[in-house]
Short mmCIF file of C-alpha atoms in Angstrom, two decimals:
data_model
loop_
_atom_site.label_atom_id
_atom_site.label_comp_id
_atom_site.label_asym_id
_atom_site.label_seq_id
_atom_site.Cartn_x
_atom_site.Cartn_y
_atom_site.Cartn_z
CA UNK M 1 -27.88 -107.36 62.11
CA UNK M 2 -28.15 -108.69 58.60
CA UNK M 3 -31.20 -106.53 57.97
CA UNK M 4 -29.34 -103.41 59.18
CA UNK M 5 -26.33 -104.26 57.01
CA UNK M 6 -28.60 -104.76 53.98
CA UNK M 7 -30.34 -101.45 54.72
CA UNK M 8 -27.02 -99.55 54.90
CA UNK M 9 -25.82 -101.08 51.63
CA UNK M 10 -29.12 -100.15 49.95
CA UNK M 11 -28.87 -96.54 51.19
CA UNK M 12 -25.27 -96.26 49.95
CA UNK M 13 -26.35 -97.65 46.55
CA UNK M 14 -29.19 -95.12 46.28
CA UNK M 15 -26.91 -92.22 47.24
CA UNK M 16 -24.31 -93.37 44.71
CA UNK M 17 -26.93 -93.66 41.97
CA UNK M 18 -28.38 -90.24 42.77
CA UNK M 19 -24.93 -88.68 42.76
CA UNK M 20 -24.11 -90.30 39.43
CA UNK M 21 -27.34 -89.01 37.90
CA UNK M 22 -26.54 -85.49 39.05
CA UNK M 23 -23.07 -85.68 37.57
CA UNK M 24 -24.39 -86.95 34.23
CA UNK M 25 -27.05 -84.27 34.20
CA UNK M 26 -24.65 -81.40 34.78
CA UNK M 27 -25.65 -78.12 33.14
CA UNK M 28 -23.53 -76.42 30.54
CA UNK M 29 -24.83 -72.91 30.17
CA UNK M 30 -22.71 -72.25 27.13
CA UNK M 31 -20.89 -69.29 28.65
CA UNK M 32 -17.16 -68.79 29.22
CA UNK M 33 -15.42 -71.83 30.70
CA UNK M 34 -12.34 -72.02 32.95
CA UNK M 35 -9.10 -72.56 31.06
CA UNK M 36 -8.04 -75.71 32.88
CA UNK M 37 -6.89 -77.65 29.85
CA UNK M 38 -9.88 -80.02 29.99
CA UNK M 39 -12.69 -80.76 27.53
CA UNK M 40 -15.98 -79.27 28.76
CA UNK M 41 -17.93 -78.66 25.57
CA UNK M 42 -19.63 -75.42 24.47
CA UNK M 43 -23.39 -75.18 23.88
CA UNK M 44 -24.49 -73.17 20.81
CA UNK M 45 -26.73 -71.02 23.02
CA UNK M 46 -27.26 -70.46 26.71
CA UNK M 47 -31.04 -70.86 26.64
CA UNK M 48 -33.60 -72.85 24.77
CA UNK M 49 -37.03 -74.18 25.44
CA UNK M 50 -39.64 -76.10 23.52
CA UNK M 51 -43.17 -74.90 24.16
CA UNK M 52 -45.94 -76.82 22.45
CA UNK M 53 -46.56 -75.06 19.10
CA UNK M 54 -50.11 -73.63 19.24
CA UNK M 55 -52.57 -75.70 17.25
CA UNK M 56 -50.08 -78.49 16.52
CA UNK M 57 -49.83 -82.09 17.72
CA UNK M 58 -46.76 -84.30 17.96
CA UNK M 59 -46.60 -87.37 15.73
CA UNK M 60 -44.26 -89.95 17.24
CA UNK M 61 -41.68 -91.72 15.05
CA UNK M 62 -42.73 -95.12 13.77
CA UNK M 63 -43.04 -97.61 10.93
CA UNK M 64 -46.04 -98.26 8.71
CA UNK M 65 -47.02 -99.80 5.39
CA UNK M 66 -47.24 -97.00 2.87
CA UNK M 67 -49.60 -97.52 -0.04
CA UNK M 68 -53.06 -99.00 -0.65
CA UNK M 69 -54.60 -100.88 2.27
CA UNK M 70 -57.06 -102.53 -0.11
CA UNK M 71 -57.65 -102.84 -3.83
CA UNK M 72 -56.16 -100.11 -6.03
CA UNK M 73 -59.38 -98.32 -6.98
CA UNK M 74 -58.03 -96.60 -10.07
CA UNK M 75 -55.94 -99.60 -11.14
CA UNK M 76 -53.15 -97.11 -11.88
CA UNK M 77 -50.67 -98.89 -9.58
CA UNK M 78 -48.90 -95.64 -8.75
CA UNK M 79 -48.70 -96.57 -5.06
CA UNK M 80 -47.07 -99.90 -4.26
CA UNK M 81 -47.38 -101.14 -0.69
CA UNK M 82 -44.06 -100.61 1.11
CA UNK M 83 -42.86 -100.63 4.73
CA UNK M 84 -41.19 -97.33 5.67
CA UNK M 85 -40.00 -95.60 8.84
CA UNK M 86 -40.77 -91.98 9.70
CA UNK M 87 -39.10 -89.56 12.13
CA UNK M 88 -41.20 -87.70 14.68
CA UNK M 89 -42.60 -84.29 13.78
CA UNK M 90 -45.18 -81.69 14.79
CA UNK M 91 -48.21 -81.21 12.53
CA UNK M 92 -51.08 -78.73 12.47
CA UNK M 93 -54.13 -80.39 14.02
CA UNK M 94 -56.30 -78.75 11.35
CA UNK M 95 -55.88 -77.37 7.88
CA UNK M 96 -54.66 -73.77 7.81
CA UNK M 97 -57.75 -71.60 8.18
CA UNK M 98 -58.81 -68.35 6.53
CA UNK M 99 -58.03 -66.46 9.74
CA UNK M 100 -54.54 -67.95 9.98
CA UNK M 101 -53.72 -67.27 6.34
CA UNK M 102 -55.12 -63.73 6.71
CA UNK M 103 -52.45 -63.08 9.35
CA UNK M 104 -49.92 -63.75 6.60
CA UNK M 105 -51.58 -61.51 3.99
CA UNK M 106 -52.03 -58.72 6.55
CA UNK M 107 -48.36 -58.95 7.52
CA UNK M 108 -47.32 -58.60 3.88
CA UNK M 109 -49.75 -55.70 3.41
CA UNK M 110 -48.43 -53.93 6.52
CA UNK M 111 -44.79 -54.45 5.57
CA UNK M 112 -45.31 -53.00 2.07
CA UNK M 113 -47.22 -50.04 3.50
CA UNK M 114 -44.52 -49.49 6.13
CA UNK M 115 -41.88 -49.39 3.42
CA UNK M 116 -43.88 -46.88 1.35
CA UNK M 117 -44.45 -44.68 4.40
CA UNK M 118 -40.78 -44.75 5.39
CA UNK M 119 -41.33 -46.62 8.66
CA UNK M 120 -37.84 -48.09 8.71
CA UNK M 121 -34.90 -48.09 11.10
CA UNK M 122 -31.30 -49.19 11.37
CA UNK M 123 -31.09 -52.74 12.69
CA UNK M 124 -28.54 -54.16 15.13
CA UNK M 125 -26.77 -55.89 12.23
CA UNK M 126 -26.42 -52.62 10.31
CA UNK M 127 -29.15 -53.41 7.79
CA UNK M 128 -32.27 -51.35 7.25
CA UNK M 129 -35.37 -53.03 8.66
CA UNK M 130 -39.02 -52.18 9.21
CA UNK M 131 -40.07 -50.37 12.37
CA UNK M 132 -43.06 -52.43 13.45
CA UNK M 133 -43.89 -50.14 16.36
CA UNK M 134 -44.67 -47.38 13.85
CA UNK M 135 -46.35 -49.76 11.41
CA UNK M 136 -48.85 -50.76 14.09
CA UNK M 137 -49.95 -47.12 14.28
CA UNK M 138 -50.99 -46.96 10.61
CA UNK M 139 -54.55 -45.64 10.31
CA UNK M 140 -56.03 -47.54 7.39
CA UNK M 141 -58.62 -45.51 5.51
CA UNK M 142 -57.13 -42.21 6.63
CA UNK M 143 -56.75 -39.78 3.71
CA UNK M 144 -53.08 -39.00 4.36
CA UNK M 145 -52.28 -42.70 4.73
CA UNK M 146 -54.01 -43.59 1.45
CA UNK M 147 -52.01 -40.89 -0.33
CA UNK M 148 -48.72 -42.31 0.94
CA UNK M 149 -49.53 -45.89 -0.06
CA UNK M 150 -51.02 -44.97 -3.43
CA UNK M 151 -48.65 -47.43 -5.14
CA UNK M 152 -50.52 -50.38 -3.64
CA UNK M 153 -54.04 -49.01 -4.29
CA UNK M 154 -56.18 -50.00 -7.27
CA UNK M 155 -55.84 -47.55 -10.15
CA UNK M 156 -58.92 -45.34 -10.83
CA UNK M 157 -60.05 -47.40 -13.83
CA UNK M 158 -60.13 -50.56 -11.66
CA UNK M 159 -62.27 -49.08 -8.88
CA UNK M 160 -65.98 -49.71 -8.36
CA UNK M 161 -67.87 -46.52 -7.46
CA UNK M 162 -64.48 -44.89 -6.96
CA UNK M 163 -63.74 -46.89 -3.79
CA UNK M 164 -60.03 -47.05 -2.97
CA UNK M 165 -59.03 -50.62 -2.18
CA UNK M 166 -55.77 -52.54 -1.85
CA UNK M 167 -54.66 -54.15 -5.12
CA UNK M 168 -54.32 -57.85 -4.26
CA UNK M 169 -51.74 -58.29 -7.03
CA UNK M 170 -49.42 -55.90 -5.18
CA UNK M 171 -49.26 -58.18 -2.13
CA UNK M 172 -45.99 -59.95 -2.87
CA UNK M 173 -43.88 -61.90 -0.41
CA UNK M 174 -40.14 -61.62 -1.04
CA UNK M 175 -39.02 -65.23 -0.71
CA UNK M 176 -35.42 -66.24 0.00
CA UNK M 177 -34.60 -69.93 0.46
CA UNK M 178 -31.45 -72.01 0.42
CA UNK M 179 -31.55 -75.01 -1.92
CA UNK M 180 -30.12 -77.75 0.30
CA UNK M 181 -30.63 -80.45 -2.32
CA UNK M 182 -28.57 -78.61 -4.94
CA UNK M 183 -25.91 -77.65 -2.39
CA UNK M 184 -25.57 -81.25 -1.20
CA UNK M 185 -24.92 -82.43 -4.75
CA UNK M 186 -22.23 -79.82 -5.25
CA UNK M 187 -18.68 -81.21 -5.17
CA UNK M 188 -16.87 -77.95 -5.91
CA UNK M 189 -16.20 -76.08 -2.65
CA UNK M 190 -15.23 -72.98 -4.63
CA UNK M 191 -18.81 -72.38 -5.77
CA UNK M 192 -20.15 -69.55 -3.58
CA UNK M 193 -23.17 -70.03 -1.35
CA UNK M 194 -25.08 -67.39 -3.32
CA UNK M 195 -25.45 -69.85 -6.20
CA UNK M 196 -27.84 -71.92 -4.06
CA UNK M 197 -29.96 -69.07 -2.71
CA UNK M 198 -33.29 -68.73 -4.53
CA UNK M 199 -34.93 -65.30 -4.40
CA UNK M 200 -38.31 -64.53 -5.92
CA UNK M 201 -41.45 -62.47 -5.36
CA UNK M 202 -44.62 -64.51 -4.79
CA UNK M 203 -48.15 -63.12 -5.04
CA UNK M 204 -49.80 -64.46 -1.92
CA UNK M 205 -53.47 -63.38 -1.96
CA UNK M 206 -55.83 -66.37 -2.48
CA UNK M 207 -57.52 -66.75 -5.86
CA UNK M 208 -61.14 -66.22 -4.79
CA UNK M 209 -62.42 -66.58 -8.36
CA UNK M 210 -61.52 -70.28 -8.33
CA UNK M 211 -64.98 -70.93 -6.84
CA UNK M 212 -66.47 -69.86 -10.17
CA UNK M 213 -63.71 -71.16 -12.45
CA UNK M 214 -63.69 -74.71 -11.06
CA UNK M 215 -67.33 -75.46 -11.84
CA UNK M 216 -68.85 -74.75 -15.24
CA UNK M 217 -72.54 -73.80 -15.38
CA UNK M 218 -72.75 -73.58 -11.59
CA UNK M 219 -73.75 -70.65 -9.39
CA UNK M 220 -70.97 -70.13 -6.83
CA UNK M 221 -70.58 -66.34 -6.82
CA UNK M 222 -71.48 -66.00 -3.10
CA UNK M 223 -68.49 -68.19 -2.18
CA UNK M 224 -66.21 -66.16 -4.43
CA UNK M 225 -67.36 -62.94 -2.75
CA UNK M 226 -67.47 -64.03 0.88
CA UNK M 227 -65.50 -67.20 1.61
CA UNK M 228 -62.14 -65.54 2.33
CA UNK M 229 -63.39 -62.16 3.53
CA UNK M 230 -66.48 -62.85 5.66
CA UNK M 231 -66.03 -63.57 9.40
CA UNK M 232 -68.45 -66.50 9.19
CA UNK M 233 -65.81 -68.50 7.31
CA UNK M 234 -62.87 -67.51 9.51
CA UNK M 235 -62.29 -71.02 10.91
CA UNK M 236 -62.85 -72.77 7.60
CA UNK M 237 -59.83 -74.07 5.63
CA UNK M 238 -58.26 -71.56 3.26
CA UNK M 239 -58.56 -72.51 -0.42
CA UNK M 240 -57.54 -70.88 -3.67
CA UNK M 241 -53.91 -71.15 -2.56
CA UNK M 242 -51.35 -72.64 -4.94
CA UNK M 243 -48.46 -74.85 -3.89
CA UNK M 244 -46.11 -71.90 -4.30
CA UNK M 245 -48.24 -69.75 -2.00
CA UNK M 246 -48.45 -72.54 0.57
CA UNK M 247 -44.66 -72.87 0.68
CA UNK M 248 -44.35 -69.08 0.96
CA UNK M 249 -46.69 -69.20 3.98
CA UNK M 250 -44.44 -71.84 5.59
CA UNK M 251 -41.37 -69.67 4.97
CA UNK M 252 -43.06 -66.61 6.49
CA UNK M 253 -44.28 -68.61 9.49
CA UNK M 254 -40.70 -69.73 10.13
CA UNK M 255 -39.33 -66.18 10.03
CA UNK M 256 -42.21 -64.91 12.16
CA UNK M 257 -41.43 -67.44 14.92
CA UNK M 258 -37.65 -67.09 14.79
CA UNK M 259 -37.80 -63.27 14.82
CA UNK M 260 -39.68 -63.55 18.12
CA UNK M 261 -37.25 -66.14 19.54
CA UNK M 262 -34.18 -64.13 18.56
CA UNK M 263 -35.74 -61.04 20.13
CA UNK M 264 -35.95 -63.00 23.39
CA UNK M 265 -32.34 -64.22 22.92
CA UNK M 266 -33.51 -67.79 22.44
CA UNK M 267 -32.35 -70.37 19.91
CA UNK M 268 -34.13 -70.23 16.51
CA UNK M 269 -36.08 -73.36 15.59
CA UNK M 270 -36.21 -75.38 12.39
CA UNK M 271 -38.40 -74.50 9.42
CA UNK M 272 -42.13 -74.88 9.02
CA UNK M 273 -42.82 -76.70 5.77
CA UNK M 274 -45.33 -78.79 3.88
CA UNK M 275 -45.32 -82.47 4.92
CA UNK M 276 -43.79 -85.04 2.62
CA UNK M 277 -46.17 -87.51 1.05
CA UNK M 278 -44.96 -90.27 3.39
CA UNK M 279 -45.32 -88.07 6.48
CA UNK M 280 -48.84 -87.10 5.49
CA UNK M 281 -49.97 -90.70 4.99
CA UNK M 282 -48.33 -91.83 8.24
CA UNK M 283 -50.06 -89.02 10.12
CA UNK M 284 -53.41 -89.70 8.42
CA UNK M 285 -53.39 -93.34 9.48
CA UNK M 286 -53.08 -92.34 13.13
CA UNK M 287 -51.08 -95.43 14.05
CA UNK M 288 -53.43 -97.82 12.22
CA UNK M 289 -51.06 -99.16 9.59
CA UNK M 290 -53.49 -101.13 7.43
CA UNK M 291 -56.65 -99.05 7.91
CA UNK M 292 -58.34 -97.72 4.79
CA UNK M 293 -59.48 -94.45 6.39
CA UNK M 294 -58.10 -92.24 9.19
CA UNK M 295 -60.82 -93.41 11.61
CA UNK M 296 -59.61 -96.99 11.29
CA UNK M 297 -62.51 -98.62 9.49
CA UNK M 298 -63.27 -99.73 5.97
CA UNK M 299 -66.51 -97.76 5.73
CA UNK M 300 -67.51 -94.12 5.36
CA UNK M 301 -70.30 -94.37 7.93
CA UNK M 302 -70.38 -95.33 11.59
CA UNK M 303 -72.74 -97.83 13.23
CA UNK M 304 -75.52 -95.25 13.32
CA UNK M 305 -75.19 -94.57 9.60
CA UNK M 306 -73.63 -91.13 10.08
CA UNK M 307 -70.99 -90.04 7.58
CA UNK M 308 -67.51 -89.60 9.05
CA UNK M 309 -66.08 -86.98 6.70
CA UNK M 310 -67.00 -84.14 4.35
CA UNK M 311 -67.08 -85.43 0.76
CA UNK M 312 -69.52 -86.20 -2.08
CA UNK M 313 -71.76 -89.04 -0.87
CA UNK M 314 -73.63 -91.22 -3.32
CA UNK M 315 -74.27 -89.59 -6.67
CA UNK M 316 -74.08 -86.03 -5.44
CA UNK M 317 -75.89 -85.63 -2.11
CA UNK M 318 -73.42 -82.96 -0.98
CA UNK M 319 -75.22 -81.72 2.17
CA UNK M 320 -75.81 -85.22 3.62
CA UNK M 321 -72.53 -85.09 5.57
CA UNK M 322 -73.34 -81.69 7.08
CA UNK M 323 -71.60 -79.41 4.60
CA UNK M 324 -72.57 -78.31 1.10
CA UNK M 325 -69.06 -76.99 0.47
CA UNK M 326 -66.29 -77.01 3.10
CA UNK M 327 -66.91 -77.26 6.85
CA UNK M 328 -65.00 -75.92 9.84
CA UNK M 329 -61.41 -77.12 9.97
CA UNK M 330 -62.08 -78.85 13.31
CA UNK M 331 -65.29 -80.60 12.25
CA UNK M 332 -65.80 -84.36 12.77
CA UNK M 333 -63.79 -86.50 15.19
CA UNK M 334 -59.96 -86.41 14.97
CA UNK M 335 -57.93 -89.55 14.32
CA UNK M 336 -55.84 -91.26 17.00
CA UNK M 337 -53.02 -88.71 16.57
CA UNK M 338 -55.47 -85.85 17.22
CA UNK M 339 -55.54 -84.64 13.60
CA UNK M 340 -58.78 -83.36 12.08
CA UNK M 341 -60.07 -83.88 8.54
CA UNK M 342 -57.22 -86.00 7.25
CA UNK M 343 -59.92 -87.32 4.91
CA UNK M 344 -62.27 -84.96 3.10
CA UNK M 345 -63.05 -81.26 3.53
CA UNK M 346 -60.11 -80.07 1.40
CA UNK M 347 -57.37 -82.01 -0.34
CA UNK M 348 -53.93 -81.01 0.94
CA UNK M 349 -50.66 -80.05 -0.71
CA UNK M 350 -47.53 -82.00 0.16
CA UNK M 351 -43.91 -81.13 -0.62
CA UNK M 352 -43.45 -84.22 -2.80
CA UNK M 353 -43.13 -84.35 -6.57
CA UNK M 354 -45.77 -86.57 -8.15
CA UNK M 355 -44.01 -89.35 -10.03
CA UNK M 356 -45.85 -92.54 -10.94
CA UNK M 357 -43.01 -94.91 -10.03
CA UNK M 358 -41.70 -93.03 -7.00
CA UNK M 359 -42.47 -95.81 -4.53
CA UNK M 360 -40.18 -98.19 -6.42
CA UNK M 361 -36.96 -96.28 -5.72
CA UNK M 362 -37.62 -94.09 -2.68
CA UNK M 363 -35.67 -94.92 0.47
CA UNK M 364 -37.49 -96.77 3.24
CA UNK M 365 -36.28 -94.20 5.82
CA UNK M 366 -38.19 -90.92 5.55
CA UNK M 367 -38.97 -91.44 1.83
CA UNK M 368 -39.17 -88.24 -0.15
CA UNK M 369 -38.84 -87.02 -3.71
CA UNK M 370 -38.71 -83.29 -4.36
CA UNK M 371 -37.95 -81.07 -7.31
CA UNK M 372 -37.79 -77.28 -7.44
CA UNK M 373 -39.48 -76.85 -10.79
CA UNK M 374 -38.60 -73.79 -12.85
CA UNK M 375 -41.01 -71.77 -14.97
CA UNK M 376 -39.40 -73.23 -18.09
CA UNK M 377 -39.80 -76.87 -16.98
CA UNK M 378 -42.31 -79.24 -18.53
CA UNK M 379 -45.76 -79.40 -16.92
CA UNK M 380 -45.15 -82.97 -15.68
CA UNK M 381 -42.23 -81.66 -13.60
CA UNK M 382 -44.57 -79.23 -11.83
CA UNK M 383 -46.93 -81.87 -10.46
CA UNK M 384 -47.19 -82.03 -6.66
CA UNK M 385 -48.81 -84.80 -4.66
CA UNK M 386 -52.26 -84.15 -3.20
CA UNK M 387 -53.64 -86.22 -0.34
CA UNK M 388 -56.89 -86.67 1.54
CA UNK M 389 -59.64 -85.95 -0.96
CA UNK M 390 -62.04 -83.04 -0.64
CA UNK M 391 -65.64 -81.93 -0.21
CA UNK M 392 -66.35 -82.40 -3.93
CA UNK M 393 -64.66 -85.84 -4.26
CA UNK M 394 -66.11 -89.34 -4.04
CA UNK M 395 -65.22 -91.59 -1.12
CA UNK M 396 -62.45 -93.52 -2.89
CA UNK M 397 -60.21 -90.44 -2.87
CA UNK M 398 -60.51 -90.18 0.92
CA UNK M 399 -58.51 -93.37 1.53
CA UNK M 400 -55.20 -92.97 3.33
CA UNK M 401 -53.24 -94.65 0.55
CA UNK M 402 -54.83 -92.84 -2.41
CA UNK M 403 -52.65 -90.26 -4.14
CA UNK M 404 -53.45 -87.65 -6.78
CA UNK M 405 -51.76 -84.51 -8.07
CA UNK M 406 -52.17 -80.92 -9.16
CA UNK M 407 -49.79 -78.45 -10.77
CA UNK M 408 -47.81 -76.25 -8.38
CA UNK M 409 -48.93 -72.94 -9.89
CA UNK M 410 -52.66 -73.67 -9.87
CA UNK M 411 -55.23 -72.80 -7.20
CA UNK M 412 -58.47 -74.67 -6.59
CA UNK M 413 -61.54 -74.23 -4.40
CA UNK M 414 -61.01 -77.69 -2.93
CA UNK M 415 -57.27 -77.65 -2.10
CA UNK M 416 -55.74 -76.39 1.15
CA UNK M 417 -52.75 -77.35 3.28
CA UNK M 418 -51.30 -77.77 6.76
CA UNK M 419 -47.74 -77.37 8.06
CA UNK M 420 -45.24 -79.55 9.88
CA UNK M 421 -42.09 -78.64 11.78
CA UNK M 422 -39.12 -80.78 12.85
CA UNK M 423 -38.50 -79.78 16.45
CA UNK M 424 -35.93 -81.48 18.69
CA UNK M 425 -37.22 -83.56 21.63
CA UNK M 426 -38.38 -81.45 24.54
CA UNK M 427 -36.04 -81.29 27.55
CA UNK M 428 -37.20 -82.86 30.77
CA UNK M 429 -38.48 -80.64 33.54
CA UNK M 430 -35.73 -79.07 35.55
CA UNK M 431 -33.19 -79.30 32.73
CA UNK M 432 -32.30 -76.76 30.07
#
């Protein structure tokens, strides 16, 4: 009898718990609600979902010691060891490749050509927008097409053997961003929003001549001619891209995704962007807080003597690691977060301003220091943090805690980038 009574009580408890869970998990579709005088809440949209972004991995929130894990090699003391906490984010598993960046340059090329050819229509919001259905029908190389887009073709004196080619300098992305930092510091509510909107045209084609410019008395013309344009290098990291161009790519990638989501009547997502310096280091360590390198060890070789990254071994034995210049973006083993080449191959842009004493005053929660440098600012204000080291660097620059810099308007044959995005946590199955 006691066993039966206990069984009945247990069943009632389970039913009560299940019922409570269903009540707490009630769905609010965000539509019209009954006017019963009660508080129900209104969702901003009726539908949202969080598919895994292609080519990205999720980096869980956590705490780590930011800064050198060993002796400061340069003795510059620009990176003091400090415990910080980082929010979760999605990050590209590899550096942005030539193929991926080419999608951006082709989009800009197509949009400019569509505008010149009059492939425009009236949008739902009343504004004039491009008609991409017509743009997709453009026959490149066709005589009539080339006549209509003559404004973006090289002038006769710049052609070789009279060949009509697209002028790379005409490929400009029209950037429009809202300066949240400046707006947050504003105390006058009467200042219009337009004062914090930054609009500018950014030339986005990679500087292929950097392969020659970066190395004096060195024969690198084949890389200048083929690296960005030849299919053999399609999955290699894009280089010759300045910090400004990298941020423009992130802005375009955001609009490209959200245009698709809005077309499907789904909620737009947050922005793609360059990682902060702290986010990059946290991701590079792969959960190994005090490790010198992303693979967790203190050495550049494994037990078999094989090199673990693409850099400049010894006194210049470049091909010993398997690559004379760059290698595929997914070469070598990933770290414990699933991220490839967080050391070597190409150094990577971050969103952070390079300031020698930044670690001394940055917050310990998502530390970050940014500055939107103007053309008239001093060169030191245009320095952006580089991380990871590259194919032409010595091993010391590959350490997780080593930081360097480059100016935001320069492009190098050994600097690339990858994106991050702050997406909300994914809903559980069966819930929207």
